[in-house]
Amino acid sequence: QVQLVESGGGLVQAGGSLRLSCAASGSIFAINTMGWYRQAPGNPRELVATITRSGTTTYADSLKGRFTISRDNAKNTVYLQMNSLKPEDTAVYYCNARVTTAGATRAGHWGQGTQVTVSS
C-alpha cells in the first residue's frame, strides 16, 4: 500500500502565495516522477508540473515563472511553491507519484487532493 497525503491548501488573496506539500508513505522501494495536477469545477484534470528523481522539471506553459516544483527524496516529499496567485488558479490540487513498491510493482498513485481558493 502506498499513501500520498497533501497539505498546504487554503484560501488566499490574489497576488498571494501558497506552498503545497505531498508526502508519500507505505511500501516504497523507489519513487520516480512526482507531480502536481489540478482540477477546477467543470474542467478536466490538468498538469501543473512534474519532477523526476534526478530533479528534471516540466511545467504547464501557462504556469512557468509563477509555480516552482521541488522534492526531497529523503523524505519522499514533493512541494509546489505557488506565487502571484490568480483567481483562475482556484482548483483542487492533486499529487501524483510513480512508485516502485518493495514488491517490485510499479504504478501511479494519487493523493486525495487539497483545495486552493484564490479570491479577487
Tab-separated table of C-alpha atoms in Angstrom:
chain	number	residue	atom	x	y	z
A	1	GLN	CA	0.000	0.000	0.000
A	2	VAL	CA	1.148	3.500	-0.880
A	3	GLN	CA	-0.402	6.662	0.504
A	4	LEU	CA	0.052	10.237	-0.659
A	5	VAL	CA	-1.022	12.964	1.728
A	6	GLU	CA	-1.228	16.558	0.537
A	7	SER	CA	-1.237	19.638	2.725
A	8	GLY	CA	-0.886	23.388	2.446
A	9	GLY	CA	-4.015	24.349	0.541
A	10	GLY	CA	-6.330	27.098	1.645
A	11	LEU	CA	-7.800	30.494	0.894
A	12	VAL	CA	-5.512	33.279	-0.303
A	13	GLN	CA	-5.989	36.664	-1.905
A	14	ALA	CA	-4.937	37.297	-5.476
A	15	GLY	CA	-1.233	38.037	-5.617
A	16	GLY	CA	-0.512	35.885	-2.600
A	17	SER	CA	1.468	32.679	-2.239
A	18	LEU	CA	0.928	29.148	-1.022
A	19	ARG	CA	3.202	26.154	-0.656
A	20	LEU	CA	1.749	22.695	-1.114
A	21	SER	CA	3.383	19.553	0.224
A	22	CYS	CA	2.770	15.913	-0.586
A	23	ALA	CA	4.335	13.128	1.445
A	24	ALA	CA	4.398	9.540	0.234
A	25	SER	CA	4.468	6.622	2.628
A	26	GLY	CA	3.972	2.895	2.663
A	27	SER	CA	5.670	0.018	0.908
A	28	ILE	CA	8.003	2.145	-1.206
A	29	PHE	CA	11.196	0.952	-2.830
A	30	ALA	CA	11.663	3.995	-5.046
A	31	ILE	CA	9.706	6.967	-6.296
A	32	ASN	CA	10.282	8.020	-9.872
A	33	THR	CA	8.419	11.016	-11.282
A	34	MET	CA	6.294	13.059	-8.901
A	35	GLY	CA	3.920	15.749	-9.982
A	36	TRP	CA	1.076	18.105	-9.312
A	37	TYR	CA	-2.172	18.300	-11.223
A	38	ARG	CA	-5.236	20.427	-10.681
A	39	GLN	CA	-8.919	20.278	-11.442
A	40	ALA	CA	-11.283	23.219	-11.410
A	41	PRO	CA	-15.059	22.684	-11.311
A	42	GLY	CA	-16.367	21.618	-14.699
A	43	ASN	CA	-12.887	21.155	-16.124
A	44	PRO	CA	-10.734	18.086	-16.692
A	45	ARG	CA	-7.715	17.447	-14.520
A	46	GLU	CA	-4.668	19.199	-15.957
A	47	LEU	CA	-0.927	19.012	-15.488
A	48	VAL	CA	0.694	21.653	-13.317
A	49	ALA	CA	4.263	20.388	-13.013
A	50	THR	CA	6.352	17.233	-12.722
A	51	ILE	CA	9.796	16.457	-11.359
A	52	THR	CA	11.945	13.378	-11.847
A	53	ARG	CA	14.001	11.769	-9.137
A	54	SER	CA	17.098	13.492	-10.501
A	55	GLY	CA	15.359	16.874	-10.447
A	56	THR	CA	14.342	17.449	-14.050
A	57	THR	CA	11.203	19.555	-14.098
A	58	THR	CA	8.400	20.248	-16.550
A	59	TYR	CA	5.663	22.849	-16.238
A	60	ALA	CA	2.420	23.772	-17.897
A	61	ASP	CA	3.371	26.634	-20.175
A	62	SER	CA	0.843	28.989	-18.602
A	63	LEU	CA	2.335	28.494	-15.133
A	64	LYS	CA	6.035	28.898	-15.849
A	65	GLY	CA	7.571	31.631	-13.739
A	66	ARG	CA	4.889	31.589	-11.037
A	67	PHE	CA	4.965	27.976	-9.816
A	68	THR	CA	8.017	26.012	-8.714
A	69	ILE	CA	8.097	22.270	-8.069
A	70	SER	CA	10.745	20.647	-5.892
A	71	ARG	CA	11.238	17.424	-3.975
A	72	ASP	CA	13.088	15.934	-1.061
A	73	ASN	CA	13.944	12.353	-1.945
A	74	ALA	CA	14.984	11.516	1.603
A	75	LYS	CA	11.510	12.472	2.821
A	76	ASN	CA	9.580	11.101	-0.193
A	77	THR	CA	8.000	14.524	-0.430
A	78	VAL	CA	7.202	16.847	-3.301
A	79	TYR	CA	6.438	20.543	-2.966
A	80	LEU	CA	4.722	23.155	-5.090
A	81	GLN	CA	5.510	26.799	-4.411
A	82	MET	CA	2.805	28.972	-5.938
A	83	ASN	CA	3.396	32.711	-6.223
A	84	SER	CA	1.405	35.593	-7.702
A	85	LEU	CA	-1.738	33.525	-7.437
A	86	LYS	CA	-4.726	34.408	-9.591
A	87	PRO	CA	-8.425	33.589	-9.170
A	88	GLU	CA	-8.128	31.234	-12.141
A	89	ASP	CA	-5.676	29.131	-10.119
A	90	THR	CA	-8.594	28.099	-7.907
A	91	ALA	CA	-8.862	24.308	-8.076
A	92	VAL	CA	-8.321	21.090	-6.215
A	93	TYR	CA	-4.632	20.255	-6.459
A	94	TYR	CA	-3.638	16.597	-6.633
A	95	CYS	CA	-0.279	14.995	-6.053
A	96	ASN	CA	0.825	12.076	-8.211
A	97	ALA	CA	3.771	9.735	-7.792
A	98	ARG	CA	5.130	6.881	-9.867
A	99	VAL	CA	6.154	4.353	-7.262
A	100	THR	CA	8.084	1.110	-7.351
A	101	THR	CA	6.997	-0.841	-4.303
A	102	ALA	CA	9.040	-3.185	-2.189
A	103	GLY	CA	7.290	-5.975	-4.061
A	104	ALA	CA	8.666	-4.572	-7.351
A	105	THR	CA	5.348	-3.432	-8.756
A	106	ARG	CA	5.197	-0.053	-10.493
A	107	ALA	CA	2.132	2.130	-10.511
A	108	GLY	CA	0.950	5.688	-10.343
A	109	HIS	CA	-0.699	6.847	-7.145
A	110	TRP	CA	-2.840	9.876	-6.372
A	111	GLY	CA	-3.375	11.880	-3.256
A	112	GLN	CA	-6.809	12.895	-2.032
A	113	GLY	CA	-6.427	16.481	-3.221
A	114	THR	CA	-6.164	19.809	-1.444
A	115	GLN	CA	-8.359	22.806	-2.196
A	116	VAL	CA	-6.753	26.065	-3.263
A	117	THR	CA	-9.048	29.074	-3.475
A	118	VAL	CA	-7.813	32.451	-4.689
A	119	SER	CA	-10.086	35.399	-4.027
A	120	SER	CA	-10.080	38.519	-6.177
